[in-house]
CSV table of C-alpha atoms in Angstrom, one decimal:
chain,number,residue,atom,x,y,z
A,1,MET,CA,0.0,-0.1,0.0
A,2,ASP,CA,1.2,3.5,-0.8
A,3,GLN,CA,2.0,5.0,2.5
A,4,ARG,CA,0.5,8.4,1.6
A,5,LYS,CA,-2.8,6.7,0.6
A,6,GLY,CA,-2.9,4.7,3.9
A,7,ARG,CA,-2.3,7.7,6.2
A,8,PRO,CA,-5.8,9.0,6.2
A,9,ALA,CA,-7.1,5.5,7.0
A,10,GLU,CA,-4.7,5.1,9.9
A,11,LYS,CA,-5.6,8.6,11.2
A,12,TYR,CA,-9.3,7.6,10.9
A,13,PHE,CA,-8.7,4.4,13.0
A,14,SER,CA,-6.7,6.4,15.5
A,15,LEU,CA,-9.6,8.9,15.8
A,16,LEU,CA,-12.2,6.0,16.4
A,17,CYS,CA,-9.9,4.7,19.2
A,18,SER,CA,-9.6,8.1,20.8
A,19,LYS,CA,-13.3,8.6,20.7
A,20,ALA,CA,-13.9,5.2,22.4
A,21,ASN,CA,-11.3,6.1,25.0
A,22,ILE,CA,-9.0,3.2,23.9
A,23,THR,CA,-5.3,3.6,23.7
A,24,CYS,CA,-3.6,2.8,20.4
A,25,ASN,CA,0.1,3.2,19.8
A,26,LYS,CA,1.4,3.9,16.3
A,27,SER,CA,4.3,2.0,14.9
A,28,GLU,CA,7.0,4.3,13.8
A,29,GLU,CA,8.4,1.8,11.2
A,30,ASP,CA,6.1,-0.7,9.4
A,31,ASP,CA,8.5,-3.6,9.8
A,32,HIS,CA,6.8,-5.3,12.7
A,33,GLY,CA,3.7,-6.6,10.9
A,34,TRP,CA,1.4,-4.1,12.6
A,35,ASP,CA,0.4,-0.4,12.4
A,36,PHE,CA,-1.1,0.0,15.8
A,37,LEU,CA,-0.7,-1.8,19.2
A,38,VAL,CA,-4.2,-1.4,20.9
A,39,GLU,CA,-4.6,-1.6,24.6
A,40,VAL,CA,-8.0,-3.0,25.8
A,41,PRO,CA,-8.9,-2.9,29.5
A,42,MET,CA,-10.7,-5.9,30.9
A,43,PRO,CA,-14.1,-5.4,32.6
A,44,THR,CA,-13.9,-5.3,36.4
A,45,ALA,CA,-16.5,-6.0,39.2
A,46,GLU,CA,-17.4,-3.1,41.4
A,47,GLY,CA,-15.9,-3.2,44.9
A,48,ARG,CA,-12.9,-5.4,44.0
A,49,SER,CA,-9.5,-4.8,45.7
A,50,ALA,CA,-7.2,-2.6,43.6
A,51,ASP,CA,-4.6,-5.4,43.2
A,52,LEU,CA,-7.2,-7.7,41.5
A,53,VAL,CA,-8.2,-5.2,38.8
A,54,GLY,CA,-6.5,-3.3,36.0
A,55,GLU,CA,-5.6,-6.1,33.5
A,56,ILE,CA,-4.8,-4.8,30.1
A,57,ARG,CA,-4.9,-6.9,26.9
A,58,LYS,CA,-3.0,-5.9,23.9
A,59,CYS,CA,-3.6,-6.6,20.2
A,60,GLU,CA,-1.8,-5.9,17.0
A,61,VAL,CA,-3.7,-4.1,14.1
A,62,GLN,CA,-2.8,-3.8,10.4
A,63,VAL,CA,-4.9,-1.0,8.8
A,64,LYS,CA,-5.5,-1.0,5.0
A,65,ALA,CA,-7.1,1.7,3.0
A,66,LEU,CA,-9.3,0.5,0.1
A,67,GLU,CA,-10.9,2.1,-2.9
A,68,LYS,CA,-14.6,1.5,-3.6
A,69,GLY,CA,-15.5,-2.0,-4.4
A,70,LYS,CA,-14.9,-5.3,-2.5
A,71,PRO,CA,-12.9,-5.2,0.7
A,72,VAL,CA,-9.9,-7.2,-0.6
A,73,VAL,CA,-6.8,-6.9,1.6
A,74,LYS,CA,-3.2,-7.6,0.5
A,75,LEU,CA,-0.7,-8.4,3.1
A,76,SER,CA,3.1,-8.8,2.4
A,77,LEU,CA,4.1,-12.3,3.4
A,78,SER,CA,6.6,-10.8,5.9
A,79,ASN,CA,3.8,-9.1,7.7
A,80,ALA,CA,1.5,-12.1,7.4
A,81,ARG,CA,4.3,-14.3,8.9
A,82,ALA,CA,4.8,-11.9,11.7
A,83,PHE,CA,1.0,-12.0,12.5
A,84,ALA,CA,1.0,-15.8,12.4
A,85,LYS,CA,3.9,-15.9,14.9
A,86,SER,CA,2.9,-13.2,17.2
A,87,HIS,CA,1.7,-14.3,20.6
A,88,LEU,CA,-0.8,-11.4,20.7
A,89,PRO,CA,-4.2,-11.4,19.0
A,90,CYS,CA,-3.9,-9.8,15.5
A,91,PHE,CA,-6.6,-8.1,13.4
A,92,ILE,CA,-6.9,-6.8,9.9
A,93,VAL,CA,-8.8,-3.6,9.6
A,94,ALA,CA,-9.9,-2.5,6.1
A,95,ILE,CA,-11.3,1.0,5.7
A,96,LEU,CA,-13.3,1.3,2.5
A,97,ASP,CA,-13.8,4.7,0.8
A,98,GLN,CA,-11.7,6.5,3.4
A,99,ASP,CA,-12.4,9.9,1.8
A,100,SER,CA,-16.2,9.7,2.3
A,101,PRO,CA,-17.9,11.3,5.3
A,102,HIS,CA,-18.8,7.8,6.6
A,103,PRO,CA,-16.1,5.2,5.6
A,104,ARG,CA,-17.0,1.5,6.0
A,105,VAL,CA,-14.9,-0.4,8.4
A,106,PHE,CA,-14.3,-4.2,8.1
A,107,ILE,CA,-12.4,-6.1,10.8
A,108,ARG,CA,-11.2,-9.7,10.8
A,109,HIS,CA,-9.5,-11.6,13.6
A,110,PHE,CA,-6.3,-13.1,12.1
A,111,TRP,CA,-6.9,-16.7,13.3
A,112,GLU,CA,-6.6,-20.3,12.3
A,113,ASN,CA,-7.5,-20.1,8.6
A,114,GLU,CA,-5.5,-16.9,8.1
A,115,ILE,CA,-2.4,-18.5,10.0
A,116,GLU,CA,-2.5,-21.7,7.9
A,117,ARG,CA,-2.9,-19.9,4.6
A,118,SER,CA,-0.2,-17.4,5.3
A,119,LEU,CA,2.3,-20.0,6.5
A,120,LYS,CA,1.7,-22.1,3.4
A,121,ARG,CA,2.2,-19.1,1.2
A,122,VAL,CA,5.5,-18.3,3.1
A,123,ARG,CA,6.7,-21.9,2.6
A,124,GLU,CA,6.0,-21.7,-1.2
A,125,ALA,CA,7.6,-18.3,-1.6
A,126,GLY,CA,10.7,-19.3,0.4
A,127,ASN,CA,11.3,-22.4,-1.7
A,128,GLN,CA,10.9,-20.2,-4.9
A,129,GLY,CA,13.5,-17.7,-3.6
A,130,LYS,CA,10.9,-14.9,-3.6
A,131,PRO,CA,11.5,-12.0,-1.0
A,132,LEU,CA,8.7,-12.1,1.5
A,133,ASN,CA,8.4,-8.3,1.9
A,134,LYS,CA,7.7,-8.1,-1.9
A,135,THR,CA,5.3,-11.1,-2.2
A,136,TYR,CA,1.7,-10.9,-1.0
A,137,THR,CA,-1.2,-12.9,0.0
A,138,GLN,CA,-4.8,-11.5,0.0
A,139,PHE,CA,-7.9,-11.9,2.0
A,140,THR,CA,-11.4,-11.0,0.9
A,141,LEU,CA,-13.5,-9.8,3.8
A,142,SER,CA,-17.3,-10.5,3.8
A,143,GLU,CA,-20.3,-8.3,4.5
A,144,THR,CA,-20.7,-10.0,7.8
A,145,GLU,CA,-17.4,-8.5,8.8
A,146,ASP,CA,-18.6,-4.9,8.3
A,147,ARG,CA,-18.2,-3.3,11.8
A,148,SER,CA,-19.0,0.2,10.7
A,149,SER,CA,-21.8,0.8,13.3
A,150,ASP,CA,-19.2,0.5,16.1
A,151,PRO,CA,-15.8,-0.9,15.0
A,152,ILE,CA,-13.9,-0.2,18.2
A,153,GLY,CA,-16.8,-1.5,20.4
A,154,TRP,CA,-16.7,-4.8,18.4
A,155,LEU,CA,-12.9,-5.0,18.7
A,156,VAL,CA,-13.0,-4.4,22.4
A,157,LYS,CA,-15.7,-7.1,23.0
A,158,GLU,CA,-13.7,-9.6,20.8
A,159,ILE,CA,-10.5,-9.0,22.8
A,160,GLN,CA,-12.3,-9.3,26.1
A,161,SER,CA,-13.9,-12.7,25.0
A,162,LEU,CA,-10.7,-14.4,24.1
A,163,SER,CA,-9.6,-17.4,26.2
A,164,GLN,CA,-7.2,-17.1,29.1
A,165,ASP,CA,-5.0,-19.6,27.2
A,166,TYR,CA,-5.1,-17.6,23.9
A,167,ILE,CA,-1.2,-17.6,23.7
A,168,GLY,CA,-1.1,-21.5,24.0
A,169,GLU,CA,-3.9,-22.0,21.6
A,170,LYS,CA,-2.3,-19.8,18.9
A,171,ARG,CA,1.1,-21.4,19.5
A,172,ARG,CA,-0.5,-24.8,18.9
A,173,ILE,CA,-2.0,-23.7,15.7
A,174,GLU,CA,1.1,-22.1,14.4
A,175,LYS,CA,3.2,-25.2,15.2
A,176,SER,CA,0.8,-27.8,13.9
A,177,VAL,CA,-0.9,-26.5,10.7
A,178,GLY,CA,0.5,-28.1,7.5
A,179,TYR,CA,1.8,-31.3,9.2
A,180,ASP,CA,-1.2,-33.6,8.5
A,181,GLU,CA,1.0,-36.1,6.6
A,182,GLY,CA,4.0,-35.9,8.9
A,183,SER,CA,6.9,-33.4,9.3
A,184,TRP,CA,9.8,-35.4,7.9
A,185,LYS,CA,10.2,-37.1,4.6
A,186,GLY,CA,13.3,-38.7,3.2
A,187,GLU,CA,15.1,-41.2,0.9
A,188,VAL,CA,17.4,-43.9,2.1
A,189,LYS,CA,19.5,-46.1,-0.1
A,190,PHE,CA,20.8,-49.1,1.7
A,191,GLY,CA,23.7,-51.3,0.7
A,192,PRO,CA,25.6,-53.2,0.0
A,193,LEU,CA,23.2,-55.9,1.3
A,194,GLU,CA,23.1,-59.7,0.7
A,195,GLY,CA,19.3,-59.7,0.6
A,196,ILE,CA,16.1,-58.2,2.0
A,197,GLU,CA,16.3,-60.4,5.0
A,198,GLU,CA,19.2,-58.3,6.3
A,199,LEU,CA,17.0,-55.2,6.3
A,200,VAL,CA,14.2,-57.1,8.0
A,201,ASP,CA,16.5,-58.4,10.7
A,202,HIS,CA,17.8,-54.9,11.3
A,203,GLN,CA,14.3,-53.4,11.7
A,204,LEU,CA,13.5,-56.0,14.2
A,205,GLY,CA,16.5,-55.1,16.3
A,206,LEU,CA,18.5,-58.3,15.6
A,207,THR,CA,21.5,-56.2,14.3
A,208,ASP,CA,23.0,-52.9,15.6
A,209,ASN,CA,23.8,-51.2,12.4
A,210,ILE,CA,23.0,-51.5,8.7
A,211,PRO,CA,25.1,-50.3,5.7
A,212,VAL,CA,23.8,-47.2,3.8
A,213,GLU,CA,25.0,-45.5,0.7
A,214,PHE,CA,23.0,-42.3,0.8
A,215,VAL,CA,20.5,-40.5,3.0
A,216,SER,CA,18.4,-37.4,2.2
A,217,MET,CA,16.1,-35.9,4.8
A,218,THR,CA,13.7,-32.9,4.4
A,219,GLU,CA,11.4,-31.2,6.7
A,220,THR,CA,7.9,-31.2,5.0
A,221,ARG,CA,5.1,-28.8,5.6
A,222,PHE,CA,1.9,-28.4,3.6
A,223,ASN,CA,3.4,-31.3,1.6
A,224,ILE,CA,6.1,-28.9,0.5
A,225,PRO,CA,9.7,-30.0,1.3
A,226,SER,CA,12.2,-27.7,2.8
A,227,SER,CA,14.8,-26.3,0.6
A,228,PRO,CA,17.6,-27.2,0.8
A,229,ALA,CA,17.4,-30.7,2.5
A,230,ILE,CA,18.2,-30.8,6.2
A,231,PHE,CA,20.7,-33.6,5.5
A,232,ALA,CA,22.0,-35.2,2.4
A,233,GLY,CA,24.9,-37.5,2.2
A,234,LYS,CA,26.4,-40.7,3.5
A,235,PRO,CA,26.2,-41.2,7.3
A,236,SER,CA,28.9,-42.9,9.2
A,237,PHE,CA,26.3,-45.5,10.4
A,238,ALA,CA,22.6,-45.9,10.4
A,239,ARG,CA,20.2,-47.6,12.8
A,240,MET,CA,16.5,-48.2,12.2
A,241,ARG,CA,13.8,-49.7,14.4
A,242,SER,CA,10.3,-50.7,13.3
A,243,GLN,CA,7.5,-48.8,15.1
A,244,ALA,CA,4.8,-51.2,13.9
A,245,THR,CA,4.0,-52.8,17.2
A,246,LYS,CA,0.9,-54.3,18.8
A,247,ALA,CA,-0.1,-56.2,21.9
A,248,CYS,CA,-0.5,-59.9,21.7
A,249,GLN,CA,-0.6,-62.9,24.1
A,250,LEU,CA,1.8,-65.8,24.6
A,251,VAL,CA,-0.3,-68.8,25.8
A,252,LEU,CA,1.9,-71.5,27.5
A,253,ARG,CA,1.0,-75.0,28.3
A,254,SER,CA,2.8,-77.6,30.4
A,255,GLU,CA,3.1,-81.3,29.7
A,256,GLY,CA,0.5,-81.9,32.5
A,257,GLY,CA,-2.1,-79.7,30.8
A,258,ALA,CA,-1.8,-76.5,32.9
A,259,SER,CA,-1.8,-73.2,31.0
A,260,MET,CA,-0.7,-69.6,31.6
A,261,THR,CA,-1.1,-66.4,29.5
A,262,VAL,CA,1.8,-63.9,29.4
A,263,ASP,CA,1.3,-60.4,27.8
A,264,ALA,CA,3.6,-59.8,24.9
A,265,THR,CA,4.5,-57.3,22.1
A,266,LEU,CA,4.7,-58.1,18.5
A,267,THR,CA,6.9,-56.1,16.2
A,268,ALA,CA,6.6,-56.4,12.4
A,269,PRO,CA,9.0,-54.9,9.8
A,270,THR,CA,7.8,-51.8,7.9
A,271,ILE,CA,9.0,-52.6,4.4
A,272,PRO,CA,6.7,-52.0,1.4
A,273,ASP,CA,5.9,-54.9,-0.8
A,274,LEU,CA,7.9,-57.3,1.4
A,275,PRO,CA,7.8,-60.9,-0.1
A,276,PRO,CA,5.8,-63.3,2.1
A,277,GLU,CA,8.7,-65.6,2.3
A,278,ALA,CA,10.9,-62.9,3.9
A,279,MET,CA,8.3,-61.9,6.5
A,280,LYS,CA,9.3,-62.2,10.2
A,281,VAL,CA,7.9,-60.8,13.4
A,282,ARG,CA,9.6,-60.4,16.8
A,283,ILE,CA,7.9,-61.4,20.0
A,284,ASP,CA,8.9,-59.7,23.3
A,285,THR,CA,7.8,-60.8,26.8
A,286,TRP,CA,9.2,-59.9,30.2
A,287,PHE,CA,11.3,-63.2,30.1
A,288,SER,CA,12.3,-63.6,26.5
A,289,SER,CA,12.5,-62.3,22.9
A,290,PHE,CA,12.3,-64.5,19.8
A,291,VAL,CA,11.6,-64.3,16.1
A,292,VAL,CA,8.9,-66.1,14.1
A,293,SER,CA,9.5,-66.6,10.4
A,294,ASN,CA,6.4,-66.6,8.2
A,295,GLY,CA,4.1,-68.3,10.7
A,296,LYS,CA,6.4,-71.5,11.0
A,297,LYS,CA,6.6,-73.6,14.1
A,298,ILE,CA,9.3,-72.6,16.5
A,299,HIS,CA,11.5,-74.8,18.7
A,300,PHE,CA,14.2,-73.2,20.8
A,301,ASP,CA,16.1,-73.5,24.1
A,302,LEU,CA,15.8,-70.8,26.7
A,303,SER,CA,17.7,-70.0,30.0
A,304,LEU,CA,15.9,-67.8,32.5
A,305,ASP,CA,17.9,-65.0,34.2
A,306,PHE,CA,18.0,-65.6,38.0
A,307,ASP,CA,19.4,-62.2,38.7
A,308,ALA,CA,16.6,-60.3,36.7
A,309,ILE,CA,14.5,-57.9,38.8
A,310,LEU,CA,10.9,-58.9,38.5
A,311,THR,CA,7.5,-58.0,39.9
A,312,LEU,CA,5.9,-60.6,42.2
A,313,ARG,CA,3.5,-61.7,39.4
A,314,GLN,CA,6.4,-62.2,37.0
A,315,LEU,CA,8.3,-64.0,39.7
A,316,SER,CA,5.4,-66.3,40.2
A,317,GLN,CA,5.4,-67.0,36.4
A,318,PHE,CA,9.1,-67.5,36.5
A,319,PHE,CA,9.0,-70.4,39.0
A,320,GLN,CA,5.9,-71.8,37.5
A,321,LEU,CA,7.7,-72.1,34.1
A,322,LEU,CA,10.7,-73.8,35.8
A,323,SER,CA,8.3,-76.2,37.6
A,324,TRP,CA,6.7,-77.1,34.3
A,325,SER,CA,10.2,-77.6,32.7
A,326,GLU,CA,10.8,-80.4,35.1
A,327,MET,CA,8.1,-82.3,33.2
A,328,GLY,CA,9.4,-81.6,29.7
A,329,PRO,CA,9.2,-79.0,26.9
A,330,ILE,CA,6.7,-76.2,27.3
A,331,SER,CA,4.2,-75.6,24.3
A,332,PHE,CA,3.1,-72.2,23.4
A,333,SER,CA,0.8,-70.3,20.9
A,334,ILE,CA,1.1,-66.7,20.0
A,335,ILE,CA,-2.4,-65.0,19.8
A,336,GLY,CA,-3.1,-61.7,18.2
A,337,ASP,CA,-6.6,-60.1,18.1
A,338,GLY,CA,-8.0,-63.6,19.0
A,339,PHE,CA,-6.4,-65.3,16.1
A,340,PRO,CA,-3.3,-67.7,16.3
A,341,ILE,CA,-0.1,-66.3,14.7
A,342,ALA,CA,2.3,-69.1,15.4
A,343,GLU,CA,3.0,-71.9,17.7
A,344,GLY,CA,5.9,-74.0,19.0
A,345,GLN,CA,7.8,-75.4,21.9
A,346,MET,CA,10.5,-74.1,24.3
A,347,LYS,CA,12.9,-76.0,26.5
A,348,LEU,CA,14.1,-74.3,29.6
A,349,GLY,CA,17.5,-74.8,31.1
A,350,GLN,CA,17.3,-76.1,34.7
A,351,GLY,CA,17.8,-73.6,37.6
A,352,GLN,CA,20.8,-73.1,39.8
A,353,ASP,CA,19.5,-74.7,43.0
A,354,ASP,CA,18.3,-78.1,44.1
A,355,ILE,CA,14.9,-77.0,45.4
A,356,SER,CA,11.7,-78.0,43.7
A,357,TYR,CA,10.2,-75.1,41.8
A,358,VAL,CA,6.8,-75.9,42.9
A,359,LYS,CA,7.6,-74.6,46.4
A,360,PRO,CA,8.7,-71.0,45.3
A,361,SER,CA,5.5,-70.7,43.3
A,362,ASN,CA,3.4,-71.5,46.4
A,363,MET,CA,5.6,-69.1,48.5
A,364,ILE,CA,5.1,-66.2,46.0
A,365,SER,CA,1.4,-66.7,46.0
A,366,LYS,CA,1.4,-65.9,49.7
A,367,LEU,CA,3.7,-62.9,49.2
A,368,LEU,CA,1.2,-61.7,46.6
A,369,ASP,CA,-1.6,-62.1,49.1
A,370,ILE,CA,0.3,-60.1,51.8
A,371,THR,CA,1.1,-57.3,49.3
A,372,HIS,CA,-2.6,-57.0,48.3
A,373,ARG,CA,-3.6,-56.9,51.9
A,374,SER,CA,-1.1,-54.3,52.7
A,375,GLY,CA,-2.4,-52.0,49.8
A,376,VAL,CA,1.1,-51.0,48.6
A,377,GLU,CA,2.5,-51.2,45.1
A,378,MET,CA,3.9,-54.5,43.9
A,379,PRO,CA,7.5,-54.8,45.0
A,380,SER,CA,10.3,-56.1,42.7
A,381,LEU,CA,12.6,-59.1,43.5
A,382,SER,CA,15.1,-61.3,41.8
A,383,PRO,CA,14.7,-65.1,41.7
A,384,ALA,CA,18.2,-65.4,43.1
A,385,SER,CA,17.2,-63.5,46.3
A,386,LEU,CA,14.7,-66.2,47.0
A,387,GLY,CA,17.4,-68.8,46.6
A,388,ARG,CA,19.8,-67.0,48.9
A,389,ASN,CA,17.1,-66.6,51.5
A,390,TRP,CA,15.3,-69.9,51.1
A,391,ALA,CA,15.5,-71.0,54.7
A,392,LYS,CA,13.9,-67.8,55.8
A,393,CYS,CA,11.2,-68.1,53.1
A,394,ALA,CA,10.4,-71.6,54.2
A,395,GLN,CA,10.1,-70.7,57.9
A,396,PHE,CA,7.8,-67.6,56.9
A,397,TYR,CA,5.7,-69.8,54.6
A,398,ASN,CA,5.3,-72.6,57.2
A,399,TYR,CA,3.9,-70.2,59.8
A,400,LEU,CA,1.3,-68.9,57.3
A,401,MET,CA,0.3,-72.4,56.3
A,402,THR,CA,0.4,-74.2,59.6
A,403,ASP,CA,-2.6,-76.1,61.1
A,404,GLY,CA,-1.4,-75.0,64.5
A,405,ALA,CA,1.7,-74.6,66.7
A,406,GLU,CA,3.2,-75.6,70.1
A,407,LEU,CA,4.8,-72.5,71.7
A,408,LYS,CA,6.8,-72.1,74.8
A,409,VAL,CA,7.3,-68.6,76.3
A,410,THR,CA,8.7,-67.0,79.5
A,411,LEU,CA,6.5,-64.2,80.6
A,412,ASP,CA,7.7,-61.0,82.4
A,413,ARG,CA,5.3,-61.7,85.2
A,414,VAL,CA,3.2,-64.5,86.6
A,415,ILE,CA,-0.4,-64.5,85.4
A,416,SER,CA,-3.2,-65.1,87.8
A,417,PRO,CA,-4.7,-68.6,87.5
A,418,ASP,CA,-8.0,-67.0,87.0
A,419,LEU,CA,-6.8,-65.4,83.7
A,420,SER,CA,-6.8,-67.8,80.8
A,421,PRO,CA,-5.2,-66.3,77.6
A,422,GLN,CA,-7.5,-66.7,74.7
A,423,CYS,CA,-5.0,-66.0,71.9
A,424,MET,CA,-1.4,-65.3,71.2
A,425,VAL,CA,-0.2,-62.5,68.9
A,426,GLY,CA,3.1,-62.1,67.2
A,427,PHE,CA,4.6,-61.2,63.9
A,428,ILE,CA,6.8,-63.0,61.2
A,429,GLU,CA,9.1,-61.2,58.9
A,430,LEU,CA,11.0,-61.9,55.7
A,431,ASP,CA,13.9,-59.8,54.3
A,432,LEU,CA,14.5,-60.5,50.6
A,433,GLU,CA,17.2,-57.8,50.1
A,434,THR,CA,15.1,-55.4,47.9
A,435,ALA,CA,11.8,-55.9,49.7
A,436,ALA,CA,10.6,-56.9,53.2
A,437,PHE,CA,7.4,-58.6,54.2
A,438,LEU,CA,5.6,-58.8,57.6
A,439,ALA,CA,2.5,-60.4,58.8
A,440,VAL,CA,0.9,-60.0,62.2
A,441,LEU,CA,-0.7,-63.3,63.2
A,442,GLU,CA,-3.2,-64.2,65.8
A,443,PHE,CA,-3.2,-67.8,67.1
A,444,PRO,CA,-6.3,-68.9,69.0
A,445,VAL,CA,-5.2,-70.8,72.2
A,446,LYS,CA,-6.6,-74.4,72.4
A,447,SER,CA,-4.8,-75.4,75.7
A,448,GLU,CA,-2.1,-74.2,78.0
A,449,GLU,CA,0.3,-75.5,80.7
A,450,ARG,CA,2.0,-73.3,83.3
A,451,SER,CA,5.1,-73.5,85.5
A,452,GLY,CA,5.7,-70.1,87.2
A,453,ASN,CA,6.6,-67.6,84.5
A,454,ASP,CA,7.0,-70.4,81.9
A,455,MET,CA,4.0,-71.3,79.8
A,456,SER,CA,3.4,-73.8,77.0
A,457,PHE,CA,0.5,-73.3,74.5
A,458,SER,CA,-1.2,-75.5,72.0
A,459,LEU,CA,-2.4,-73.1,69.3
A,460,ALA,CA,-4.9,-73.4,66.4
A,461,ALA,CA,-4.2,-72.3,62.8
A,462,PRO,CA,-3.3,-68.6,62.7
A,463,LEU,CA,-5.3,-65.6,61.4
A,464,ILE,CA,-3.6,-62.9,59.4
A,465,ARG,CA,-4.5,-59.6,61.2
A,466,ASP,CA,-2.2,-57.1,59.6
A,467,CYS,CA,0.4,-57.0,56.7
A,468,TYR,CA,3.2,-54.6,55.8
A,469,VAL,CA,5.5,-54.5,52.8
A,470,GLY,CA,8.4,-52.1,52.3
A,471,SER,CA,11.9,-51.7,51.0
A,472,SER,CA,13.4,-51.4,54.4
A,473,ALA,CA,13.3,-54.4,56.7
A,474,LYS,CA,14.0,-52.2,59.7
A,475,THR,CA,11.0,-49.9,59.0
A,476,VAL,CA,8.7,-52.9,58.4
A,477,ARG,CA,9.8,-54.5,61.7
A,478,LYS,CA,9.0,-51.3,63.6
A,479,LEU,CA,5.5,-51.3,62.2
A,480,GLY,CA,5.0,-55.0,63.1
A,481,GLU,CA,6.3,-54.4,66.7
A,482,ARG,CA,4.0,-51.5,67.2
A,483,GLN,CA,0.9,-53.2,65.8
A,484,SER,CA,1.6,-56.3,67.8
A,485,ALA,CA,1.9,-54.2,71.0
A,486,GLU,CA,-1.3,-52.4,70.4
A,487,PHE,CA,-3.3,-55.4,69.2
A,488,GLY,CA,-6.6,-56.1,71.0
A,489,GLY,CA,-6.5,-53.0,73.2
A,490,ARG,CA,-10.3,-52.7,73.1
A,491,THR,CA,-11.5,-56.3,72.9
A,492,GLY,CA,-11.3,-57.2,76.5
A,493,LYS,CA,-9.4,-60.4,75.7
A,494,THR,CA,-6.6,-61.8,77.6
A,495,ILE,CA,-3.8,-61.9,75.0
A,496,ILE,CA,-0.2,-63.2,75.1
A,497,LYS,CA,2.0,-60.8,73.0
A,498,VAL,CA,5.3,-62.2,72.0
A,499,GLY,CA,6.7,-59.8,69.4
A,500,SER,CA,8.6,-61.7,66.7
A,501,LEU,CA,7.6,-65.4,66.6
A,502,PHE,CA,11.1,-66.2,65.2
A,503,ASP,CA,12.5,-65.2,68.7
A,504,HIS,CA,10.8,-68.1,70.5
A,505,PRO,CA,11.1,-71.9,70.4
A,506,THR,CA,8.1,-73.0,68.4
A,507,ASP,CA,7.0,-76.4,66.9
A,508,ILE,CA,5.0,-75.8,63.7
A,509,LEU,CA,2.4,-78.5,62.9
A,510,GLN,CA,2.8,-79.1,59.2
A,511,ARG,CA,-0.2,-79.8,57.0
């Protein structure tokens, strides 16, 4: 726009702001994308404290003078880009027939459609080497955007109605438009390769690197590639991983007919027109990874890692698999979306200890029960930690599973013959290095014998009254000691409290 032709329009807009008592600051140089910076006060409630009022919102305004006819506005791409990237609200003001006594005033909020259109034109012009300050985009304003009756009043209401997160919304629009088909495109020439299987194996993560002759990468917006390319040449090495993954299930079956389902992830290669005979998928579970070739039956040997840190549920499956392996190979099927993908057998290497793996499975089921009762997150353990502490595990498990017990205690005072203890309360604890477990047990008294301070009890099967699980054995023990000491305070029962059951000579009755 000829600056001399635009000055009356700018003066008219400034006069309208002045009459509406709205501050507008004129740009001295038209290189910021705007002609005026308009300040709009936000409405305030009567009687509010002074520190809670006085918010001012600002907006940028580009004023264009137009001859008679349609309100068609031309913006230089440099100004349009500045509007699109500004964090402030931006408006186009078109003043039609500025020399008449009553010019028409059209106003448009520069928003999503205008931002997208402008950035696309900027991308096109930039790739063609055109100067943005001498290349234009145009907008045709409609009759519904005629604000002549009260242009500044409409502008004020529009500003006041904008979201509190306007800056964030505008930034999201500016950063996202034009990327419907992705932001990066490229060309990769692999080689030298012995065959397509080499690329399949690499995508599935079976090899670290793959030979590449040439790579070209361009940032693409509005389906228009950047110019020049972001990278073009031969890299020192290349690594690719397929993102084509989906959940599936690994259904395992023992020789005895028992079954178990383990969650798994299936990864497939992303190579167009891959021949069926070259198709492979990778299956990942918490305990193994293996490759299935074109739906064939699979047979492989597997050794489980006794030092792996596992959840209790995984630990239960770990020992269950080992107990099944004592009977022979374990059959499995891979199921995806309810349909079989492949099947096969696995043979597990035997463990590192002489214990039967049925016992750890039973033990872990009790630890799972204690964890659920305590209401804490599932702790993590290694199978090796159970092996190193197996004697303690067996003692802990036997107390939980006993049909009863014979207990001898020496009390700190003689109990009156008229008082007959109704139960005994104590706790058992298990430290497995990375997690500690504690259970407060109540044993009903079936019979008793006394000799001074020494008493012997015949006890019934225990009831679990409280459970604690934590990473610190010391902390868990303190909780157990406190709960045992406070147990039964309001019941009126006569209770023998012994603290840790492991500190007293006890004969456990095995089931």
